[in-house]
Coordinates of C-alpha atoms and ligand atoms in Angstrom, one line a residue:
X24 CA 0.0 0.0 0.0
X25 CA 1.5 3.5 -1.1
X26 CA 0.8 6.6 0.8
X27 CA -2.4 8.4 -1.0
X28 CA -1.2 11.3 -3.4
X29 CA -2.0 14.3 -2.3
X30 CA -2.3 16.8 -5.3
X31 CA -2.8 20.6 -3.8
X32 CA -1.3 23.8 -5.7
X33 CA 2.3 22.8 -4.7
X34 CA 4.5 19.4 -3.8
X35 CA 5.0 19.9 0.0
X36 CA 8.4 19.2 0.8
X37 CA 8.5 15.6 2.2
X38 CA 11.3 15.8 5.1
X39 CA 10.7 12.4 5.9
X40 CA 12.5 11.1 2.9
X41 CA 15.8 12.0 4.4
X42 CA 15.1 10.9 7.8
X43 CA 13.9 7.3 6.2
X44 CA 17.2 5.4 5.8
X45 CA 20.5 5.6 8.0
X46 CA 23.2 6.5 5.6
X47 CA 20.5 9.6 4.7
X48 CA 20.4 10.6 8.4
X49 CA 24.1 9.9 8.7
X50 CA 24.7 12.3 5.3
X51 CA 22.6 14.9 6.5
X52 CA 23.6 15.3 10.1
X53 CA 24.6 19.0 10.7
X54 CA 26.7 18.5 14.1
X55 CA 29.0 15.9 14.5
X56 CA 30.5 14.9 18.2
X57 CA 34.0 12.8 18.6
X58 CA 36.6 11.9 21.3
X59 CA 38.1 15.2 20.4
X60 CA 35.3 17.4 21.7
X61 CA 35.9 16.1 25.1
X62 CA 37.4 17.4 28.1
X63 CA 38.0 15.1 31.2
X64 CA 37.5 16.2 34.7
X65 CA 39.0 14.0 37.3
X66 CA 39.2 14.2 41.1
X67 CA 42.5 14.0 43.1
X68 CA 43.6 13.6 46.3
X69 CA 46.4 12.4 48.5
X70 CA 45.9 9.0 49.4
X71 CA 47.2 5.1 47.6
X72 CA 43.7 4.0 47.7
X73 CA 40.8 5.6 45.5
X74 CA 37.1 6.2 46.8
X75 CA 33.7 6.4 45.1
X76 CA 32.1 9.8 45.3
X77 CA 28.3 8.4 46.1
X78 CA 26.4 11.2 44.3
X79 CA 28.5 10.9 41.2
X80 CA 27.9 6.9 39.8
X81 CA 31.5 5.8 38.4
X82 CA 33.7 8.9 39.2
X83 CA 36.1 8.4 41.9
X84 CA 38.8 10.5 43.8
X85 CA 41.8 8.8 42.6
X86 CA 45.3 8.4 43.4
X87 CA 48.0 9.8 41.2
X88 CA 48.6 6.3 40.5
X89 CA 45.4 5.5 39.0
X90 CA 45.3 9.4 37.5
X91 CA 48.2 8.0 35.3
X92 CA 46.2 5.0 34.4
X93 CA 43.1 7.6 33.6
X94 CA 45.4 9.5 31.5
X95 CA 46.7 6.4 29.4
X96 CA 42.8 5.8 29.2
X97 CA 42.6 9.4 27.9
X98 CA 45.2 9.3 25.1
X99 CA 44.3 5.8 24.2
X100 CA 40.6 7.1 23.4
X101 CA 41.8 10.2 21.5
X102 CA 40.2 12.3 24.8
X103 CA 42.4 15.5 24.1
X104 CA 42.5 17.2 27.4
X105 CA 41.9 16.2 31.0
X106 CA 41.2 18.8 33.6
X107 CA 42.4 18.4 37.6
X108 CA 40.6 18.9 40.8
X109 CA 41.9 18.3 43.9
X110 CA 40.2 17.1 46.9
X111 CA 42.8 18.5 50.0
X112 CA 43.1 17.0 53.5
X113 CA 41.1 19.4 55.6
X114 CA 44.9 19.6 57.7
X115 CA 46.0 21.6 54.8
X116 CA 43.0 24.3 54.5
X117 CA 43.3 28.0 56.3
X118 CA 41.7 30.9 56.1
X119 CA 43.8 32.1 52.8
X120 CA 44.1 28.9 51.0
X121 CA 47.8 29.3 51.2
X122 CA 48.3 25.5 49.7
X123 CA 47.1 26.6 46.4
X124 CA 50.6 28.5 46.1
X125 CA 52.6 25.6 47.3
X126 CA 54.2 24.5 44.0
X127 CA 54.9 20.7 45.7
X128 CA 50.9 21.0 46.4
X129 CA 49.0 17.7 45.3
X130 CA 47.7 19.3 41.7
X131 CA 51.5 20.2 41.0
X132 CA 52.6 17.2 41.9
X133 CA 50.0 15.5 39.8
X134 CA 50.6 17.7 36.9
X135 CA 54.4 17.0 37.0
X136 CA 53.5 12.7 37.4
X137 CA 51.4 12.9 34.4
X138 CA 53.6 15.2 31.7
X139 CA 55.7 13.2 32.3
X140 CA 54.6 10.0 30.9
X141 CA 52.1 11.7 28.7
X142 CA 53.3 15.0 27.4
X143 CA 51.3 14.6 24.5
X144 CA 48.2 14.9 26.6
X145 CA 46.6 18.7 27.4
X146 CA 46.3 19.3 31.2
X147 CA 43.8 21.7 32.7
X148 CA 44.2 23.1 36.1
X149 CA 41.2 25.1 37.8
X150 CA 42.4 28.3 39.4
X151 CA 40.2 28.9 42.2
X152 CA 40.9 28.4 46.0
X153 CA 37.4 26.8 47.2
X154 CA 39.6 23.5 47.6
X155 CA 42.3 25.3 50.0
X156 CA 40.1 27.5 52.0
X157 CA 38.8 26.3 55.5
X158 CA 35.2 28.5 54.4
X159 CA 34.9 26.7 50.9
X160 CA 34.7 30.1 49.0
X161 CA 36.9 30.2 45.8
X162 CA 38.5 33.5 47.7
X163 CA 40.0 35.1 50.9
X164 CA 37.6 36.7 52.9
X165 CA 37.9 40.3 54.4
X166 CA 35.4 41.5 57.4
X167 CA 33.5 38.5 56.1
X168 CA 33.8 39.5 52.1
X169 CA 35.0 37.6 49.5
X170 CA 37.9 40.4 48.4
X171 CA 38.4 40.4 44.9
X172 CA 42.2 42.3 44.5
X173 CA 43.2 40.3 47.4
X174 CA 42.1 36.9 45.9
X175 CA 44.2 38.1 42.7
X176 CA 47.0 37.9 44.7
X177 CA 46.9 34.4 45.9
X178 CA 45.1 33.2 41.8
X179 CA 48.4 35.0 40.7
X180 CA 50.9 32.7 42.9
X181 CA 48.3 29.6 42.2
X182 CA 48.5 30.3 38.2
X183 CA 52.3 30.1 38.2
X184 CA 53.0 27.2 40.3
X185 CA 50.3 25.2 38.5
X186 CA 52.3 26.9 35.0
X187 CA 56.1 25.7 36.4
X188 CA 54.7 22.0 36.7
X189 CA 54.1 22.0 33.2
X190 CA 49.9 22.4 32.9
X191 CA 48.8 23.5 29.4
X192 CA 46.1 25.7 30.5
X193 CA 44.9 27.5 33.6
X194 CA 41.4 27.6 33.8
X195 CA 40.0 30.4 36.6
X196 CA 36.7 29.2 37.7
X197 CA 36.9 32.3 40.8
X198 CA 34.8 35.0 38.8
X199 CA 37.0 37.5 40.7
X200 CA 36.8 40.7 38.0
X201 CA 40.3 41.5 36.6
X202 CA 41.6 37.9 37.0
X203 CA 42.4 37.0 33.5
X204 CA 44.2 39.9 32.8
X205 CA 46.8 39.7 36.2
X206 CA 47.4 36.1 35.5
X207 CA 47.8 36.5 31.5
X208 CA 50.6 39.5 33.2
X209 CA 52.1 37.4 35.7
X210 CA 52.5 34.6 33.7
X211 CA 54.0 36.8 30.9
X212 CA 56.5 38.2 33.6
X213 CA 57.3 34.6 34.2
X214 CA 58.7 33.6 30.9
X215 CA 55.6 31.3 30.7
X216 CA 54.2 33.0 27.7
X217 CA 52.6 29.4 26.1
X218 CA 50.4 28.7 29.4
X219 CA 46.4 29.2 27.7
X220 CA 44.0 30.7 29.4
X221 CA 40.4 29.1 29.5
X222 CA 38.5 31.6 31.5
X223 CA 34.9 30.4 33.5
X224 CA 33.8 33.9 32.1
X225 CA 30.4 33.4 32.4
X226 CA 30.0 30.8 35.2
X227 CA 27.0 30.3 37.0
X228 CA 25.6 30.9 40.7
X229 CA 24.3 27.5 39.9
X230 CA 22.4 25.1 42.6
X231 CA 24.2 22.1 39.9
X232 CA 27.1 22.3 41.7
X233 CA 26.1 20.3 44.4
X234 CA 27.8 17.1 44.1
X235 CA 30.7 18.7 42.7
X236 CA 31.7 20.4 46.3
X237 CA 31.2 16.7 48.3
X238 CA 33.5 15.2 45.4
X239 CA 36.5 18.0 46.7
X240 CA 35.2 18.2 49.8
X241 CA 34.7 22.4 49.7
X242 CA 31.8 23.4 51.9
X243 CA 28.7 24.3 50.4
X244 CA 28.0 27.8 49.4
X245 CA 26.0 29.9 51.6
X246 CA 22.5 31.1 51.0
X247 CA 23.7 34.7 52.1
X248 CA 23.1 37.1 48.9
X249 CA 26.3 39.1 50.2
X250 CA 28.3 36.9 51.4
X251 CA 28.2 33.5 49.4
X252 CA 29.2 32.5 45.8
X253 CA 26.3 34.8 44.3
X254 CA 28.3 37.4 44.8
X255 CA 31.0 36.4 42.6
X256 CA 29.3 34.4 40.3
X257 CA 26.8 35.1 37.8
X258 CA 23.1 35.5 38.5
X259 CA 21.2 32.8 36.9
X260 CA 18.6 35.6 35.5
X261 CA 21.1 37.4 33.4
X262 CA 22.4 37.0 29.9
X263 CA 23.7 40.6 28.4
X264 CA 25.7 40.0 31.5
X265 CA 27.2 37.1 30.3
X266 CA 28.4 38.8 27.0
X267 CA 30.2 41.6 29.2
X268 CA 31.6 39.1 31.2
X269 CA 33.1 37.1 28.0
X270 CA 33.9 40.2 26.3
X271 CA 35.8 41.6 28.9
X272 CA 38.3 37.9 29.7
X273 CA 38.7 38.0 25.7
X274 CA 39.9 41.8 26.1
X275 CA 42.4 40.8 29.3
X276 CA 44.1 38.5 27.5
X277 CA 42.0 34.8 27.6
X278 CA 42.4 32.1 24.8
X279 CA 39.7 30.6 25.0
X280 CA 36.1 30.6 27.2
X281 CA 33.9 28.5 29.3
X282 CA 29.8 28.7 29.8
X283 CA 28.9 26.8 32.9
X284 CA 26.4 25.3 33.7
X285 CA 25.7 23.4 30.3
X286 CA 22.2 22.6 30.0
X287 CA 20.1 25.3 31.7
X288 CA 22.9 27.5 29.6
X289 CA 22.3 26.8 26.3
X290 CA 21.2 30.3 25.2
X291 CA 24.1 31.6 26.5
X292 CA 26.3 29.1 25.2
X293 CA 24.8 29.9 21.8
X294 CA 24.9 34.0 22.1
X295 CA 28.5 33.7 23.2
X296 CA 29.9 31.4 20.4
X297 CA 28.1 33.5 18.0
X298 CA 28.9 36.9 18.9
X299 CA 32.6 36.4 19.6
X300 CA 33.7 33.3 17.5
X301 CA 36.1 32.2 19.8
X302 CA 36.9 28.7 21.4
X303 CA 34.2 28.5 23.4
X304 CA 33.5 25.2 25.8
X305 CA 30.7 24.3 28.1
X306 CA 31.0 22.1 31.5
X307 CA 28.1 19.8 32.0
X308 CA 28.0 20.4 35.6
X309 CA 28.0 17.3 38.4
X310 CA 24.8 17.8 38.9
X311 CA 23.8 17.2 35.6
X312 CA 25.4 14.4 35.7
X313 CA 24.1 13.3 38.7
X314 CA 20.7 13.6 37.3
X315 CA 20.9 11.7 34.3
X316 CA 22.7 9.0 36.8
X317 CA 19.9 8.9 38.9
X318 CA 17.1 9.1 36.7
X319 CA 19.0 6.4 34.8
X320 CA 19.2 3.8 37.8
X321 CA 15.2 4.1 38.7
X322 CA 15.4 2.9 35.0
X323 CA 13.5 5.9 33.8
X324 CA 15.9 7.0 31.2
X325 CA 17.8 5.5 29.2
X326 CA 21.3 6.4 30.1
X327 CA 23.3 6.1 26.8
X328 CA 20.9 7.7 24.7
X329 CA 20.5 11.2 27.0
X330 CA 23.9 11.2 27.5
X331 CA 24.5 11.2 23.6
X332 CA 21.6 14.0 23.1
X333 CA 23.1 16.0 26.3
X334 CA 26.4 16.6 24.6
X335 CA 24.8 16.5 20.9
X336 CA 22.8 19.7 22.5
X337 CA 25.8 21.2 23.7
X338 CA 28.0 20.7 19.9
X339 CA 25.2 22.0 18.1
X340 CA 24.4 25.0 20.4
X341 CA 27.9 26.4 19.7
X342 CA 30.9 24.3 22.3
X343 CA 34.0 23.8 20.5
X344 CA 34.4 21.4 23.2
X345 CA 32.1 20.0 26.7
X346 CA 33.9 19.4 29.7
X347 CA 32.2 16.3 31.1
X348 CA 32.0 13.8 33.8
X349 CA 30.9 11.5 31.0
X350 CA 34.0 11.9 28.4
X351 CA 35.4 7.9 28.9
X352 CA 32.0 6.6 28.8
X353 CA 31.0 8.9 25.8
X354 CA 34.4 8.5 24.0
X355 CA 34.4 4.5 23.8
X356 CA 31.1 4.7 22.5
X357 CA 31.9 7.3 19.7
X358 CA 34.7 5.6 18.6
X359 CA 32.4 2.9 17.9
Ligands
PBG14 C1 35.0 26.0 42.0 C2 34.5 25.1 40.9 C3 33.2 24.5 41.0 C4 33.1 23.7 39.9 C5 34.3 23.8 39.2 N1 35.1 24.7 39.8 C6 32.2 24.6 42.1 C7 31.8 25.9 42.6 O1 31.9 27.0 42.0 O2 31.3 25.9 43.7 C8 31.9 22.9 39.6 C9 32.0 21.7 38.8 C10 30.9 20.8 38.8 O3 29.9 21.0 39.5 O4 31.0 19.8 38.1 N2 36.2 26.7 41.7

């Protein structure tokens, strides 16, 4: 049985005809997602042994041991880059984060174990100090204030130790204003002139950080308007603001910029790519990942498949590349 003919004034355009047969779809497809687009987050800390982090299913704090092991895993799937965060031993926490300058801190040492087997293999270190600070904010409090130009102080000392190990790329993830700029200098005045800069220019005061901060172990923002993370990082109502934000880490010097959160940020993800045209990544959040997780093990989605249209969503909405709890997972199954 054919389908009726239809005769009307013009042929409608049948879209179905391309949608029909795989190697049609597979022609047509307008956004393609590999290995490469991935970035690798992976949790560190200072211990031989490595531990689940429950709200997280298969991502573990590892030792630098099993980071190497990760990082073979990486190159071996074509993963380009992976990206560091430490988990500190609350002994080594104050007030300042003083051990984020300590260039034989865990992340340096890490950075150093892993360059050295794999040198071929792009390491990303967040600049921030939420994992060194006994308060968990990303910066050094004054009367009770995150202070921006003294936070820039201690990023500054951060940027360049994590530089001298031999990172690629120094990511800030602080929102501090005039960050980019004093680390682009100091690393300049440094001799390390070929250290990128992939600024968290517009990063979220998102609630889908949540697992994230038990995985390092920072504590959890406060609800304060003045004093927690909301007033450093962006509010979730805004989007001009996120354009100044990029515009003005582009102007100070960054290579390249990050939109984070990923999915409640695709708008944003989209308006940045397309209004600046430069390397522009998204982070799909622990949270989000946690979700899909979650929803996966009721058995109410189905975990490969949302996974797939997460990051297709992200590619086509503008990222150059997703940072993304998922990238092993994701890779092995793109490279078929
Ligand atoms: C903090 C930082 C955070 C994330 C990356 N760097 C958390 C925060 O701002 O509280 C979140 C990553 C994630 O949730 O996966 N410097």
């Amino acid at each position: 049985m054919t389908d009726k003919i239809i005769t009307g004034k013009f042929p409608f355009a049948r879209m179905r005809r391309t949608r029909r047969h795989d190697w049609s779809r597979e022609l047509s497809a307008e956004t393609r997602l590999s290995a490469a687009d991935l970035i690798w987050p992976i949790f560190i800390h200072d211990e031989s042994h490595d531990m689940d982090i429950e709200s997280m299913t298969g991502v573990q704090r590892v030792s630098i041991n099993t980071l190497l092991k990760l990082a073979e895993q990486a190159v071996a799937l074509g993963i380009p880059a992976i990206a560091l965060f430490p988990s500190e031993d609350d002994s080594l926490k104050d007030e300042n984060g003083t051990q984020a300058a300590n260039p034989e801190n865990l992340v340096c040492r890490a950075v150093q174990a892993v360059k050295q087997r794999f040198p071929e293999l792009g390491i990303i270190c967040d600049v921030a100090l939420d994992p060194y600070t006994s308060h968990g904010q990303d910066g050094i409090l004054v009367d009770g204030y995150v202070s921006n130009d003294v936070t820039i102080e201690m990023l500054i000392k951060q940027a360049i130790v994590q530089a001298q190990a031999g990172c690629d790329v120094v990511a800030p993830s602080d929102m501090m204003d005039g960050r980019v700029g004093a680390i682009r200098g100091a690393l300049d005045a440094e001799g390390l002139v070929d250290t990128q800069i992939m600024s968290y220019a517009a990063k979220y005061n998102s609630a889908f950080y949540g697992p994230f901060r038990g995985a390092v172990g920072s504590a959890p923002s406060t609800v304060s308007r003045s004093g927690g993370k909301a007033s450093y990082q962006m509010d979730p109502a805004n989007s001009n603001e996120a354009l100044r934000e990029v515009a003005m880490d582009i102007e100070e010097g960054a290579d390249s910029v990050i939109v984070k959160p990923g999915l409640p940020y695709l708008d944003i993800l989209q308006r940045v790519k397309d209004t600046f045209g430069v390397p522009t990544y998204v982070y799909q959040v622990s949270g989000e990942y946690a979700m899909l997780n979650a929803a996966a093990e009721k058995g109410w989605l189905d975990l490969d498949r949302v996974m797939m249209e997460s990051l297709m969503g992200m590619k086509r909405a503008g990222a150059d590349g997703i940072w993304t709890y998922f990238a092993p997972v994701a890779a092995e199954k793109l490279n078929g």
